[in-house]
Amino acid sequence: MMTHTGRREATSRGRQMLNKVPEVTIYFWIIKVLCTTVGETAADFLDTNLNLGLTNTTYVMGVLLIVTLFFQFRQRKYVPGIYWLAVVLISVVGTLITDNLTDNFEVSLETTTIVFGVALAVTFAAWYASEKTLSIHTIFTIRREAFYWLAILFTFALGTAAGDLVAEGLNLGYWVSALMFGALIAIIAFARFGLKMNAVLAFWIAYILTRPLGASIGDYLSQSRDDGGLGLGTIATSALFLITILGFVLYLTVTRRDEVAPATVAQGR
């Protein structure tokens, strides 16, 4: 018979094999910001430059996201290429959902911010009630992964709505908005490491704030100089950031530097 120690070791190995998300390292946050920037510029490119319109763009990107998530759910462990492709696509779709509500259905940014804030809170509540944890180090079941990706979608939609609301309400320029959201993330980082803020709470707040940070950076690079940007355009900006993301993902695929250690997974509940 297997001893208790043997069962615990087997369980830890199984959880490590099935953990579906990367370790939260500096690489994680860099790629996350790059993904949010692509989400902003790629959505603008597809909508405007290719003349697909918000509705058709949402349909196309939604289908691509569903296909990618299908393969993501079929994996038995974290695979950098598939995982980060899903993040890029969910960034675009989250942006498009908010843009559709505000532009096509004339829902105010105040309303969308509240609605997505409530939706995210309900998702977290249901996730915790079901799993007793919101830690991303324990995504090793289909149900937990479903909660995880639903929460990710709402963070992008909420970040888009809240970011646009703040930018329009305060009439800030792109780079000023980027500095403001960057400062807020720095405050959260200080609260986490200096004041011992709850790690899970700090992670999700920072995750939401990186959305408007990335969008501000993307807008600053892509928008015309007359509108306060650098005038690189959505094509050049999207291509630049996608190539950079690809470089990081290839590096992480080879080095496996962002895989969660077995001990972290075992203690993450």
Short mmCIF file of C-alpha atoms in Angstrom, two decimals:
data_model
loop_
_atom_site.label_atom_id
_atom_site.label_comp_id
_atom_site.label_asym_id
_atom_site.label_seq_id
_atom_site.Cartn_x
_atom_site.Cartn_y
_atom_site.Cartn_z
CA MET A 1 0.00 0.00 0.00
CA MET A 2 1.06 3.57 -0.64
CA THR A 3 2.09 5.45 2.51
CA HIS A 4 0.63 8.86 3.44
CA THR A 5 3.95 10.45 2.44
CA GLY A 6 3.88 8.63 -0.88
CA ARG A 7 0.34 9.79 -1.56
CA ARG A 8 1.25 13.38 -0.73
CA GLU A 9 4.26 13.23 -3.08
CA ALA A 10 2.15 11.72 -5.85
CA THR A 11 -0.49 14.40 -5.31
CA SER A 12 2.14 17.14 -5.52
CA ARG A 13 3.50 15.68 -8.75
CA GLY A 14 0.00 15.46 -10.18
CA ARG A 15 -0.80 19.03 -9.25
CA GLN A 16 2.45 20.25 -10.77
CA MET A 17 1.68 18.38 -13.97
CA LEU A 18 -1.79 19.86 -14.15
CA ASN A 19 -1.05 23.43 -13.08
CA LYS A 20 -2.13 25.57 -16.03
CA VAL A 21 -0.72 29.04 -15.37
CA PRO A 22 2.81 30.49 -15.12
CA GLU A 23 4.64 31.63 -12.03
CA VAL A 24 4.20 35.35 -11.31
CA THR A 25 7.64 36.66 -12.20
CA ILE A 26 8.89 39.83 -13.85
CA TYR A 27 8.40 38.04 -17.18
CA PHE A 28 4.73 37.51 -16.36
CA TRP A 29 4.10 41.22 -15.79
CA ILE A 30 6.11 42.35 -18.81
CA ILE A 31 4.24 40.01 -21.15
CA LYS A 32 0.92 40.92 -19.51
CA VAL A 33 1.45 44.64 -20.21
CA LEU A 34 2.55 43.85 -23.76
CA CYS A 35 -0.60 41.77 -24.25
CA THR A 36 -2.85 44.56 -23.01
CA THR A 37 -1.13 47.00 -25.38
CA VAL A 38 -1.75 44.62 -28.29
CA GLY A 39 -5.34 44.25 -27.13
CA GLU A 40 -5.85 47.98 -27.54
CA THR A 41 -3.98 48.52 -30.80
CA ALA A 42 -5.06 45.29 -32.52
CA ALA A 43 -8.72 46.00 -31.77
CA ASP A 44 -8.35 49.48 -33.29
CA PHE A 45 -6.51 48.07 -36.31
CA LEU A 46 -9.14 45.41 -37.06
CA ASP A 47 -12.01 47.80 -36.48
CA THR A 48 -10.67 50.80 -38.38
CA ASN A 49 -7.93 49.77 -40.81
CA LEU A 50 -9.60 46.58 -42.03
CA ASN A 51 -13.06 48.14 -41.86
CA LEU A 52 -14.52 45.11 -40.09
CA GLY A 53 -16.45 47.24 -37.64
CA LEU A 54 -16.78 46.56 -33.93
CA THR A 55 -19.42 43.85 -34.28
CA ASN A 56 -17.66 41.78 -36.94
CA THR A 57 -14.30 42.22 -35.23
CA THR A 58 -15.82 40.93 -32.01
CA TYR A 59 -17.24 37.87 -33.77
CA VAL A 60 -13.93 37.04 -35.46
CA MET A 61 -11.80 37.49 -32.35
CA GLY A 62 -14.38 35.71 -30.22
CA VAL A 63 -14.18 32.62 -32.43
CA LEU A 64 -10.37 32.68 -32.34
CA LEU A 65 -10.48 32.98 -28.55
CA ILE A 66 -12.86 30.03 -28.20
CA VAL A 67 -10.64 27.86 -30.41
CA THR A 68 -7.54 28.84 -28.44
CA LEU A 69 -9.22 28.17 -25.10
CA PHE A 70 -10.33 24.77 -26.41
CA PHE A 71 -6.68 23.81 -26.89
CA GLN A 72 -5.69 25.51 -23.62
CA PHE A 73 -8.18 23.41 -21.66
CA ARG A 74 -6.93 20.24 -23.37
CA GLN A 75 -3.39 20.77 -22.09
CA ARG A 76 -2.33 18.96 -18.93
CA LYS A 77 0.09 21.65 -17.84
CA TYR A 78 1.12 25.22 -18.54
CA VAL A 79 2.25 25.65 -22.16
CA PRO A 80 3.63 29.20 -22.75
CA GLY A 81 2.63 29.54 -26.40
CA ILE A 82 -1.00 28.53 -25.98
CA TYR A 83 -1.44 30.29 -22.64
CA TRP A 84 -0.14 33.66 -23.81
CA LEU A 85 -2.00 33.45 -27.12
CA ALA A 86 -5.17 33.07 -25.06
CA VAL A 87 -4.21 36.14 -23.00
CA VAL A 88 -3.59 38.22 -26.14
CA LEU A 89 -6.94 37.20 -27.62
CA ILE A 90 -8.88 37.66 -24.39
CA SER A 91 -7.31 41.12 -24.11
CA VAL A 92 -8.67 42.01 -27.55
CA VAL A 93 -12.10 40.50 -26.84
CA GLY A 94 -12.38 42.20 -23.45
CA THR A 95 -11.61 45.53 -25.09
CA LEU A 96 -14.13 44.91 -27.85
CA ILE A 97 -16.91 43.96 -25.42
CA THR A 98 -16.57 47.29 -23.62
CA ASP A 99 -16.23 49.24 -26.88
CA ASN A 100 -19.35 47.56 -28.28
CA LEU A 101 -21.38 48.47 -25.22
CA THR A 102 -20.24 52.11 -25.21
CA ASP A 103 -20.14 52.80 -28.98
CA ASN A 104 -22.88 50.59 -30.43
CA PHE A 105 -25.31 50.45 -27.53
CA GLU A 106 -24.48 53.84 -25.96
CA VAL A 107 -23.99 52.39 -22.49
CA SER A 108 -22.11 54.91 -20.38
CA LEU A 109 -18.60 54.17 -19.10
CA GLU A 110 -19.89 54.64 -15.56
CA THR A 111 -22.43 51.86 -16.11
CA THR A 112 -20.00 49.48 -17.82
CA THR A 113 -17.43 50.03 -15.07
CA ILE A 114 -20.01 49.17 -12.40
CA VAL A 115 -21.42 46.19 -14.33
CA PHE A 116 -18.02 44.62 -14.99
CA GLY A 117 -16.89 45.38 -11.46
CA VAL A 118 -19.92 43.54 -10.10
CA ALA A 119 -19.45 40.69 -12.60
CA LEU A 120 -15.84 40.27 -11.50
CA ALA A 121 -16.82 40.33 -7.82
CA VAL A 122 -19.51 37.69 -8.43
CA THR A 123 -17.00 35.53 -10.29
CA PHE A 124 -14.53 35.76 -7.41
CA ALA A 125 -17.28 35.01 -4.88
CA ALA A 126 -18.45 31.93 -6.81
CA TRP A 127 -14.85 30.81 -7.34
CA TYR A 128 -14.02 31.09 -3.64
CA ALA A 129 -17.28 29.48 -2.52
CA SER A 130 -16.58 26.54 -4.80
CA GLU A 131 -12.81 26.14 -4.37
CA LYS A 132 -11.96 27.97 -1.10
CA THR A 133 -9.09 29.76 -2.82
CA LEU A 134 -8.43 32.36 -5.50
CA SER A 135 -4.75 31.50 -5.82
CA ILE A 136 -3.49 31.15 -9.39
CA HIS A 137 -0.98 28.58 -8.15
CA THR A 138 -3.76 26.02 -7.86
CA ILE A 139 -5.26 26.02 -11.36
CA PHE A 140 -5.19 22.26 -11.85
CA THR A 141 -8.87 21.40 -12.46
CA ILE A 142 -11.20 22.31 -15.30
CA ARG A 143 -13.55 24.16 -12.94
CA ARG A 144 -10.77 26.29 -11.48
CA GLU A 145 -9.44 27.06 -14.93
CA ALA A 146 -12.93 28.08 -16.08
CA PHE A 147 -13.20 30.49 -13.13
CA TYR A 148 -9.70 31.77 -13.89
CA TRP A 149 -10.35 32.64 -17.54
CA LEU A 150 -13.75 34.15 -16.76
CA ALA A 151 -12.09 36.38 -14.17
CA ILE A 152 -9.38 37.32 -16.69
CA LEU A 153 -12.02 38.32 -19.25
CA PHE A 154 -13.81 40.56 -16.74
CA THR A 155 -10.53 42.17 -15.61
CA PHE A 156 -9.84 43.23 -19.20
CA ALA A 157 -13.38 44.52 -19.74
CA LEU A 158 -13.33 46.32 -16.38
CA GLY A 159 -9.85 47.73 -16.99
CA THR A 160 -10.96 49.07 -20.37
CA ALA A 161 -14.10 50.72 -19.00
CA ALA A 162 -12.49 52.14 -15.84
CA GLY A 163 -9.39 53.28 -17.73
CA ASP A 164 -11.43 55.09 -20.38
CA LEU A 165 -13.64 56.60 -17.69
CA VAL A 166 -10.67 58.00 -15.77
CA ALA A 167 -8.90 59.22 -18.92
CA GLU A 168 -11.99 60.97 -20.26
CA GLY A 169 -13.16 62.27 -16.90
CA LEU A 170 -9.78 63.75 -15.99
CA ASN A 171 -8.92 64.65 -19.61
CA LEU A 172 -5.43 63.20 -19.22
CA GLY A 173 -2.99 62.66 -22.06
CA TYR A 174 -1.78 59.19 -22.95
CA TRP A 175 1.59 59.36 -21.26
CA VAL A 176 0.18 61.04 -18.15
CA SER A 177 -2.40 58.25 -17.89
CA ALA A 178 0.37 55.67 -18.27
CA LEU A 179 2.39 57.30 -15.48
CA MET A 180 -0.67 57.47 -13.23
CA PHE A 181 -1.58 53.78 -13.64
CA GLY A 182 2.08 52.82 -13.34
CA ALA A 183 2.24 54.73 -10.03
CA LEU A 184 -0.86 52.91 -8.78
CA ILE A 185 0.75 49.56 -9.60
CA ALA A 186 3.89 50.67 -7.77
CA ILE A 187 1.78 51.50 -4.71
CA ILE A 188 0.22 48.02 -4.82
CA ALA A 189 3.69 46.48 -5.11
CA PHE A 190 4.85 48.47 -2.07
CA ALA A 191 1.75 47.43 -0.13
CA ARG A 192 2.42 43.80 -1.01
CA PHE A 193 6.12 43.61 -0.24
CA GLY A 194 6.50 46.44 2.26
CA LEU A 195 3.22 46.25 4.18
CA LYS A 196 2.52 42.52 3.66
CA MET A 197 -0.72 43.03 1.75
CA ASN A 198 -2.54 39.79 0.92
CA ALA A 199 -0.77 38.27 -2.10
CA VAL A 200 -3.93 37.16 -3.91
CA LEU A 201 -5.64 40.54 -3.46
CA ALA A 202 -2.53 42.42 -4.59
CA PHE A 203 -2.20 40.21 -7.67
CA TRP A 204 -5.75 40.76 -8.89
CA ILE A 205 -5.68 44.53 -8.28
CA ALA A 206 -2.41 44.81 -10.18
CA TYR A 207 -3.80 42.60 -12.94
CA ILE A 208 -6.75 44.96 -13.42
CA LEU A 209 -4.52 48.06 -13.39
CA THR A 210 -2.15 46.71 -16.04
CA ARG A 211 -5.03 46.86 -18.56
CA PRO A 212 -5.36 50.68 -18.62
CA LEU A 213 -1.57 50.98 -18.29
CA GLY A 214 -1.01 48.92 -21.43
CA ALA A 215 -3.81 50.69 -23.27
CA SER A 216 -2.31 54.11 -22.45
CA ILE A 217 1.09 52.98 -23.72
CA GLY A 218 -0.48 51.56 -26.87
CA ASP A 219 -2.48 54.70 -27.57
CA TYR A 220 0.54 56.92 -26.96
CA LEU A 221 2.63 54.96 -29.46
CA SER A 222 -0.05 54.45 -32.12
CA GLN A 223 -2.12 57.63 -32.16
CA SER A 224 -1.21 60.61 -34.33
CA ARG A 225 0.92 63.47 -33.05
CA ASP A 226 -2.06 65.80 -33.38
CA ASP A 227 -3.90 63.62 -30.87
CA GLY A 228 -0.99 63.52 -28.44
CA GLY A 229 0.67 60.27 -29.61
CA LEU A 230 3.90 59.37 -31.38
CA GLY A 231 2.16 58.49 -34.63
CA LEU A 232 3.56 54.97 -35.10
CA GLY A 233 0.15 53.67 -36.12
CA THR A 234 -1.72 50.57 -34.99
CA ILE A 235 0.03 48.27 -37.49
CA ALA A 236 3.58 49.13 -36.42
CA THR A 237 2.71 49.20 -32.73
CA SER A 238 0.86 45.88 -32.82
CA ALA A 239 3.65 44.22 -34.83
CA LEU A 240 6.35 45.55 -32.49
CA PHE A 241 4.64 44.27 -29.38
CA LEU A 242 3.61 40.93 -30.90
CA ILE A 243 7.22 40.27 -31.95
CA THR A 244 8.39 41.17 -28.44
CA ILE A 245 5.79 38.86 -26.89
CA LEU A 246 6.87 36.06 -29.22
CA GLY A 247 10.49 36.56 -28.19
CA PHE A 248 9.65 36.31 -24.48
CA VAL A 249 7.40 33.28 -25.01
CA LEU A 250 10.11 31.44 -26.97
CA TYR A 251 12.61 32.26 -24.23
CA LEU A 252 10.30 30.95 -21.51
CA THR A 253 9.46 27.85 -23.55
CA VAL A 254 13.15 26.99 -23.75
CA THR A 255 14.24 28.00 -20.24
CA ARG A 256 10.99 27.08 -18.39
CA ARG A 257 11.80 29.88 -15.95
CA ASP A 258 8.15 30.66 -15.26
CA GLU A 259 6.93 27.19 -14.35
CA VAL A 260 5.47 26.92 -10.85
CA ALA A 261 7.63 24.90 -8.47
CA PRO A 262 5.98 21.74 -7.06
CA ALA A 263 6.25 23.03 -3.48
CA THR A 264 4.46 26.24 -4.43
CA VAL A 265 1.62 24.31 -6.03
CA ALA A 266 1.30 21.94 -3.10
CA GLN A 267 1.08 24.84 -0.62
CA GLY A 268 -1.10 27.11 -2.77
CA ARG A 269 -4.48 26.01 -1.51
#
